[in-house]
Amino acid sequence: MKRLRIAVIAPLRFPIARPHAGGLEAAVWSEVEALRARGHRVDVVAVRGSEHVVPGSVFEMPELGWAADAVRTDKTYPPAYELVSVPMLRRALEAIAADADAYDVVSNHCLHPLPLRMAPSLGVPMVTTLHTPVDAGFVSAHRSAGRRGSVFLSVSEHTRRQWLRAGVASTLLPNGVDPEVWRPGAGGDGLVWFGRVVPEKAPHLAIEVARALGRPLTIAGRIGDRQYADEMIAPRLGGGIGYVGELRPEELARLVGSSALALATPAWAEPFGLVGPEALMTGTPVVGFAVGGVPEIAAASIGMQLVEAGDVDAMAAVAREMLAVSDDPRLRAPLRRRIRARAVERFSIEARITALERLYGEFDRDAVPVEMPA
């Protein structure tokens, strides 16, 4: 495989750094790390404070400028996003276009449609990974770009079908997890919930499940909605329910790996659901809600069971059954080995990077393909 020259366009909300702000940032960070580990040159356009961006360069994007009295959430942007961040993104894309011979491909993970609109004029093939539900701005930008626009990848079959109905064809390529970070753990007695502390992730439902089971629960992750955390999580802490904040990936993996069971409680249609493969990679079983792309993960895994979305009683019942197995010292270690082995087989970052190398290496610089090469 030849050494590739790749420009990665990251989302503009948070730095691509550890501890990860969310699953999207974790996925982009892992991809850059894995590509560089294989010897490829990867330049990153990302928010100030990102581990892979060159400080002071045209590729360093500003942090979001929120007003002092603004309510910060993971669903909204301040006016500075369009006024400052997006124009600076345009400058970065123009810099790539001005040095187009220096790149083989642009890997686009940005949630703003500007890279799609500019794709035909860059002189470099663009591959865009679809991480979200259908976005009207993306669809419009894709239609405007025409045949010389971006090639699309989707992180789940659920996401691929959603976008196809909107007129955007893509190829399925799931996110990957690094097995050297998410190492096997011995398990334990407690439950764990990890992710962004926001309403759409609904960790308060995990607390209800833990109370019903009479088990301790540790919650880990960045607070993305302060009002939700103050009203729905803080009053429920104590009595075996704890919040440990944001953890670096290695620390988080140790916590998850030392738990008996991971709870996944999304209250929205997850495009992928990275917490499932991450927990399974440590050997920890998972019980979750069957939403979005999550059933695809469960179907490809050992040790992950799902119940109807929002059904706390059903989750507690299934969790009780799973815990009866994992609590048995004769069964725990062999089960955890099987869970991890399947997770490594199906969701290792290496599989995604190999597919990306194949795709990137087959581009014809004079004619950008409209579909992923077979």
Coordinates of C-alpha atoms in Angstrom, one line a residue:
M1 CA 0.0 0.0 0.0
K2 CA 1.5 3.4 -1.0
R3 CA 1.8 6.1 1.5
L4 CA -1.3 8.3 1.2
R5 CA -1.6 12.1 1.8
I6 CA -4.9 12.8 3.5
A7 CA -6.6 15.9 4.7
V8 CA -9.2 15.2 7.4
I9 CA -11.9 17.8 8.0
A10 CA -13.2 17.3 11.6
P11 CA -16.4 18.6 13.2
L12 CA -16.1 22.2 14.4
R13 CA -17.8 22.0 17.8
F14 CA -15.2 20.4 20.0
P15 CA -11.5 19.7 19.8
I16 CA -10.5 16.3 18.6
A17 CA -8.6 15.4 21.8
R18 CA -8.8 13.2 24.8
P19 CA -11.0 12.9 26.8
H20 CA -13.3 12.7 23.8
A21 CA -16.3 15.1 23.8
G22 CA -18.4 12.4 22.2
G23 CA -18.6 9.4 20.0
L24 CA -18.1 11.4 16.8
E25 CA -14.9 13.0 18.1
A26 CA -13.7 9.7 19.3
A27 CA -14.2 8.1 15.9
V28 CA -12.4 10.9 14.1
W29 CA -9.5 10.8 16.6
S30 CA -9.1 7.0 16.3
E31 CA -9.2 7.2 12.5
V32 CA -6.4 9.8 12.4
E33 CA -4.3 7.8 14.9
A34 CA -4.7 4.6 12.9
L35 CA -3.9 6.1 9.5
R36 CA -0.8 7.8 10.9
A37 CA 0.3 4.5 12.6
R38 CA 0.2 2.9 9.1
G39 CA 2.5 5.5 7.8
H40 CA 0.1 7.8 6.0
R41 CA 0.5 11.6 6.1
V42 CA -2.6 13.1 7.7
D43 CA -3.2 16.8 8.0
V44 CA -6.2 17.7 10.2
V45 CA -8.5 20.7 10.1
A46 CA -9.9 20.9 13.6
V47 CA -10.8 23.1 16.5
R48 CA -8.0 24.7 18.6
G49 CA -6.8 22.2 21.2
S50 CA -7.1 19.2 18.9
E51 CA -4.2 16.8 19.3
H52 CA -3.5 16.5 15.6
V53 CA -3.8 20.0 14.3
V54 CA -0.8 22.3 13.8
P55 CA -1.2 25.3 16.2
G56 CA -1.4 28.6 14.5
S57 CA -1.9 27.1 11.1
V58 CA -4.7 27.8 8.6
F59 CA -6.0 24.4 9.6
E60 CA -6.6 25.4 13.3
M61 CA -10.2 26.4 13.7
P62 CA -11.5 28.7 16.5
E63 CA -13.2 27.4 19.6
L64 CA -16.9 28.2 19.6
G65 CA -17.5 31.7 20.9
W66 CA -20.5 31.6 23.2
A67 CA -22.0 34.7 24.9
A68 CA -21.5 34.7 28.7
D69 CA -25.3 34.3 29.3
A70 CA -25.9 31.7 26.5
V71 CA -27.2 28.3 27.3
R72 CA -24.7 25.8 25.8
T73 CA -26.1 22.6 24.4
D74 CA -24.9 19.9 22.0
K75 CA -27.7 20.7 19.6
T76 CA -27.3 24.4 19.1
Y77 CA -24.5 26.7 17.8
P78 CA -23.8 30.3 18.8
P79 CA -23.8 33.1 16.1
A80 CA -20.0 32.9 16.0
Y81 CA -20.3 29.5 14.3
E82 CA -21.5 31.0 11.0
L83 CA -19.8 34.3 11.5
V84 CA -16.3 33.1 12.4
S85 CA -15.9 29.3 12.3
V86 CA -17.4 28.7 8.9
P87 CA -15.4 31.4 7.1
M88 CA -12.2 30.0 8.7
L89 CA -13.2 26.6 7.4
R90 CA -13.5 28.1 3.9
R91 CA -10.0 29.4 4.2
A92 CA -8.7 26.0 5.2
L93 CA -10.5 24.4 2.2
E94 CA -9.1 27.0 -0.1
A95 CA -5.6 26.2 1.3
I96 CA -6.1 22.6 0.4
A97 CA -7.3 23.6 -3.1
A98 CA -4.3 25.8 -3.6
D99 CA -2.0 22.9 -2.8
A100 CA -4.1 20.1 -4.3
D101 CA -1.2 18.2 -5.7
A102 CA -0.1 17.6 -2.1
Y103 CA -3.2 15.5 -1.3
D104 CA -4.6 12.2 -2.5
V105 CA -8.0 12.6 -0.7
V106 CA -10.0 14.7 1.7
S107 CA -11.7 12.7 4.4
N108 CA -14.7 14.8 5.5
H109 CA -16.4 14.3 8.9
C110 CA -17.6 17.9 9.3
L111 CA -21.3 18.5 10.1
H112 CA -21.5 21.7 8.1
P113 CA -22.3 21.5 4.4
L114 CA -19.6 23.9 3.2
P115 CA -17.0 21.1 2.4
L116 CA -19.6 19.4 0.2
R117 CA -20.4 22.6 -1.6
M118 CA -16.7 23.2 -2.2
A119 CA -15.8 19.6 -3.1
P120 CA -16.0 20.1 -6.9
S121 CA -13.5 23.0 -6.8
L122 CA -10.9 21.5 -4.5
G123 CA -9.1 19.4 -7.1
V124 CA -8.9 16.6 -4.6
P125 CA -11.3 13.7 -4.2
M126 CA -13.5 13.9 -1.1
V127 CA -15.0 11.1 1.0
T128 CA -17.7 12.2 3.4
T129 CA -18.7 9.9 6.3
L130 CA -22.3 10.3 7.3
H131 CA -22.5 10.2 11.1
T132 CA -25.9 11.8 11.6
P133 CA -29.6 11.6 10.5
V134 CA -30.4 13.3 7.2
D135 CA -29.5 16.9 7.1
A136 CA -31.3 19.1 4.5
G137 CA -28.2 21.3 4.1
F138 CA -26.1 18.3 3.2
V139 CA -28.6 17.0 0.7
S140 CA -28.8 20.5 -1.0
A141 CA -25.0 20.8 -1.1
H142 CA -24.7 17.3 -2.6
R143 CA -27.3 18.1 -5.3
S144 CA -25.5 21.3 -6.2
A145 CA -22.1 19.6 -6.4
G146 CA -23.4 17.0 -8.9
R147 CA -21.2 14.2 -10.2
R148 CA -17.9 15.8 -9.0
G149 CA -19.0 16.0 -5.5
S150 CA -18.2 13.7 -2.5
V151 CA -18.2 9.9 -2.2
F152 CA -20.3 9.0 0.8
L153 CA -19.8 6.4 3.6
S154 CA -22.5 5.5 6.2
V155 CA -21.7 4.2 9.7
S156 CA -24.7 1.9 9.7
E157 CA -27.2 0.3 7.4
H158 CA -29.9 2.3 9.2
T159 CA -28.1 5.5 8.4
R160 CA -27.4 4.4 4.8
R161 CA -31.1 3.8 4.2
Q162 CA -32.1 7.1 5.7
W163 CA -29.8 9.1 3.4
L164 CA -30.7 7.0 0.4
R165 CA -34.3 7.9 0.8
A166 CA -33.2 11.6 0.7
G167 CA -31.3 11.0 -2.6
V168 CA -27.8 10.5 -1.2
A169 CA -26.3 7.1 -2.0
S170 CA -23.5 5.8 0.3
T171 CA -21.6 2.7 1.1
L172 CA -21.8 1.0 4.6
L173 CA -18.5 1.2 6.6
P174 CA -19.0 1.0 10.4
N175 CA -17.0 3.0 12.9
G176 CA -14.0 1.1 14.4
V177 CA -12.7 0.7 17.9
D178 CA -9.1 0.3 18.9
P179 CA -8.6 -3.0 20.8
E180 CA -5.3 -1.7 22.2
V181 CA -7.2 1.1 24.0
W182 CA -10.3 -0.9 24.8
R183 CA -8.5 -3.8 26.4
P184 CA -10.1 -6.8 28.1
G185 CA -11.2 -6.4 31.7
A186 CA -12.0 -8.9 34.5
G187 CA -15.5 -7.6 35.1
G188 CA -17.0 -6.8 38.5
D189 CA -20.3 -6.3 40.4
G190 CA -21.4 -2.9 39.4
L191 CA -23.1 -1.4 36.3
V192 CA -21.7 1.3 34.1
W193 CA -23.2 3.9 31.8
F194 CA -20.9 6.1 29.6
G195 CA -21.4 8.8 27.0
R196 CA -22.6 12.4 26.7
V197 CA -24.8 13.4 29.5
V198 CA -27.7 14.8 27.4
P199 CA -31.4 14.1 27.2
E200 CA -31.1 12.1 24.0
K201 CA -28.7 9.7 25.7
A202 CA -31.1 9.5 28.8
P203 CA -28.7 8.3 31.5
H204 CA -31.5 9.0 34.0
L205 CA -33.1 5.8 32.7
A206 CA -30.0 3.8 33.5
I207 CA -30.3 5.1 37.1
E208 CA -33.9 3.7 37.2
V209 CA -32.6 0.3 36.0
A210 CA -29.8 0.3 38.5
R211 CA -32.3 1.1 41.3
A212 CA -34.6 -1.7 40.2
L213 CA -31.7 -4.2 40.2
G214 CA -30.2 -2.9 43.5
R215 CA -26.8 -2.6 41.8
P216 CA -24.3 0.3 42.0
L217 CA -24.0 2.4 38.8
T218 CA -21.1 4.5 37.7
I219 CA -21.9 7.3 35.1
A220 CA -19.0 8.7 33.1
G221 CA -19.0 11.3 30.4
R222 CA -19.1 15.0 29.5
I223 CA -22.1 17.0 30.6
G224 CA -23.5 18.3 27.3
D225 CA -26.7 19.8 28.7
R226 CA -26.2 21.4 32.1
Q227 CA -29.9 21.9 32.8
Y228 CA -30.7 18.2 32.1
A229 CA -27.8 17.1 34.3
D230 CA -28.8 19.4 37.2
E231 CA -32.5 18.4 37.0
M232 CA -32.4 14.7 36.0
I233 CA -29.0 13.4 37.2
A234 CA -27.7 15.3 40.1
P235 CA -30.7 14.8 42.4
R236 CA -30.5 11.0 41.7
L237 CA -26.9 10.6 42.7
G238 CA -25.9 8.8 45.9
G239 CA -27.0 5.4 47.3
G240 CA -24.7 3.6 44.9
I241 CA -25.2 5.9 42.0
G242 CA -22.0 7.9 41.1
Y243 CA -20.8 10.3 38.5
V244 CA -17.1 10.4 37.7
G245 CA -17.0 13.0 34.9
E246 CA -15.0 12.8 31.7
L247 CA -12.3 10.1 31.5
R248 CA -9.5 9.6 29.0
P249 CA -10.1 6.6 26.8
E250 CA -7.7 4.3 28.7
E251 CA -9.3 5.2 32.0
L252 CA -12.8 4.8 30.6
A253 CA -11.9 1.4 29.2
R254 CA -10.6 0.3 32.6
L255 CA -13.9 1.4 34.3
V256 CA -16.0 -0.3 31.7
G257 CA -13.9 -3.5 31.8
S258 CA -14.2 -3.7 35.5
S259 CA -18.0 -3.6 35.4
A260 CA -20.5 -6.4 35.3
L261 CA -22.8 -4.9 32.6
A262 CA -23.0 -1.7 30.5
L263 CA -26.3 0.0 30.1
A264 CA -27.1 1.9 26.8
T265 CA -30.2 4.1 27.0
P266 CA -30.5 6.2 23.8
A267 CA -33.7 8.2 23.5
W268 CA -33.1 8.9 19.8
A269 CA -32.3 6.9 16.7
E270 CA -28.5 6.4 17.2
P271 CA -26.8 6.5 13.7
F272 CA -24.3 4.0 15.1
G273 CA -23.9 3.7 18.9
L274 CA -20.2 3.5 19.6
V275 CA -20.6 2.6 23.3
G276 CA -21.8 -0.9 22.4
P277 CA -18.6 -2.0 20.5
E278 CA -16.4 -0.2 23.1
A279 CA -18.0 -2.0 26.0
L280 CA -18.0 -5.3 24.2
M281 CA -14.3 -4.9 23.3
T282 CA -13.5 -5.0 27.0
G283 CA -15.6 -8.1 27.4
T284 CA -18.4 -6.4 29.3
P285 CA -21.9 -7.4 28.2
V286 CA -24.4 -4.7 27.1
V287 CA -28.1 -4.3 27.4
G288 CA -29.6 -1.4 25.4
F289 CA -32.6 0.1 23.6
A290 CA -33.2 -1.1 20.0
V291 CA -33.0 2.2 18.2
G292 CA -31.3 3.4 15.0
G293 CA -28.2 1.5 14.1
V294 CA -27.9 -0.2 17.5
P295 CA -29.7 -3.5 16.4
E296 CA -27.0 -4.0 13.7
I297 CA -24.3 -3.9 16.4
A298 CA -26.2 -6.4 18.6
A299 CA -26.8 -8.7 15.6
A300 CA -23.1 -8.8 14.9
S301 CA -22.1 -9.4 18.5
I302 CA -22.0 -11.8 21.4
G303 CA -23.2 -10.5 24.8
M304 CA -25.4 -7.6 23.7
Q305 CA -29.2 -7.8 24.1
L306 CA -31.8 -5.1 23.3
V307 CA -35.3 -4.2 24.5
E308 CA -37.9 -1.8 23.2
A309 CA -36.9 1.9 23.4
G310 CA -37.7 3.4 26.7
D311 CA -38.9 0.2 28.4
V312 CA -37.0 0.4 31.7
D313 CA -38.8 -2.6 33.2
A314 CA -37.8 -4.8 30.2
M315 CA -34.2 -3.6 30.4
A316 CA -34.1 -4.4 34.1
A317 CA -35.5 -7.9 33.4
V318 CA -33.0 -8.7 30.7
A319 CA -30.1 -7.2 32.7
R320 CA -31.1 -9.4 35.6
E321 CA -30.8 -12.5 33.4
M322 CA -27.5 -11.4 32.0
L323 CA -26.1 -10.6 35.4
A324 CA -27.0 -14.1 36.6
V325 CA -24.6 -15.5 34.0
S326 CA -21.8 -12.9 34.4
D327 CA -22.0 -13.3 38.2
D328 CA -21.1 -17.0 38.0
P329 CA -17.4 -17.3 38.5
R330 CA -17.2 -20.4 36.3
L331 CA -18.9 -18.6 33.3
R332 CA -17.6 -15.0 33.6
A333 CA -14.1 -15.3 32.2
P334 CA -14.9 -17.6 29.2
L335 CA -18.0 -15.4 28.4
R336 CA -16.0 -12.2 28.5
R337 CA -13.3 -13.7 26.2
R338 CA -15.9 -14.7 23.7
I339 CA -17.5 -11.3 23.8
R340 CA -14.2 -9.5 23.2
A341 CA -13.1 -11.9 20.5
R342 CA -16.3 -11.2 18.5
A343 CA -16.1 -7.5 19.0
V344 CA -12.5 -7.4 17.8
E345 CA -13.4 -9.5 14.8
R346 CA -16.4 -7.2 13.8
F347 CA -15.5 -3.7 15.0
S348 CA -11.8 -3.3 15.1
I349 CA -10.5 0.0 13.8
E350 CA -8.1 -2.0 11.6
A351 CA -11.0 -3.2 9.4
R352 CA -12.2 0.3 8.7
I353 CA -8.7 1.6 8.0
T354 CA -8.1 -1.2 5.6
A355 CA -11.3 -0.4 3.7
L356 CA -10.4 3.3 3.6
E357 CA -6.9 2.6 2.3
R358 CA -8.4 0.5 -0.5
L359 CA -10.9 3.3 -1.4
Y360 CA -8.4 6.1 -1.1
G361 CA -5.7 4.3 -3.1
E362 CA -8.0 3.7 -6.1
F363 CA -9.1 7.3 -6.8
D364 CA -8.4 8.6 -10.3
R365 CA -7.4 12.2 -9.7
D366 CA -8.8 13.2 -13.1
A367 CA -12.2 11.7 -12.5
V368 CA -13.7 11.6 -9.0
P369 CA -15.9 8.5 -8.7
V370 CA -19.4 8.8 -7.6
E371 CA -19.5 5.4 -5.9
M372 CA -17.1 3.5 -3.6
P373 CA -14.9 1.1 -5.7
A374 CA -15.7 -2.5 -5.1

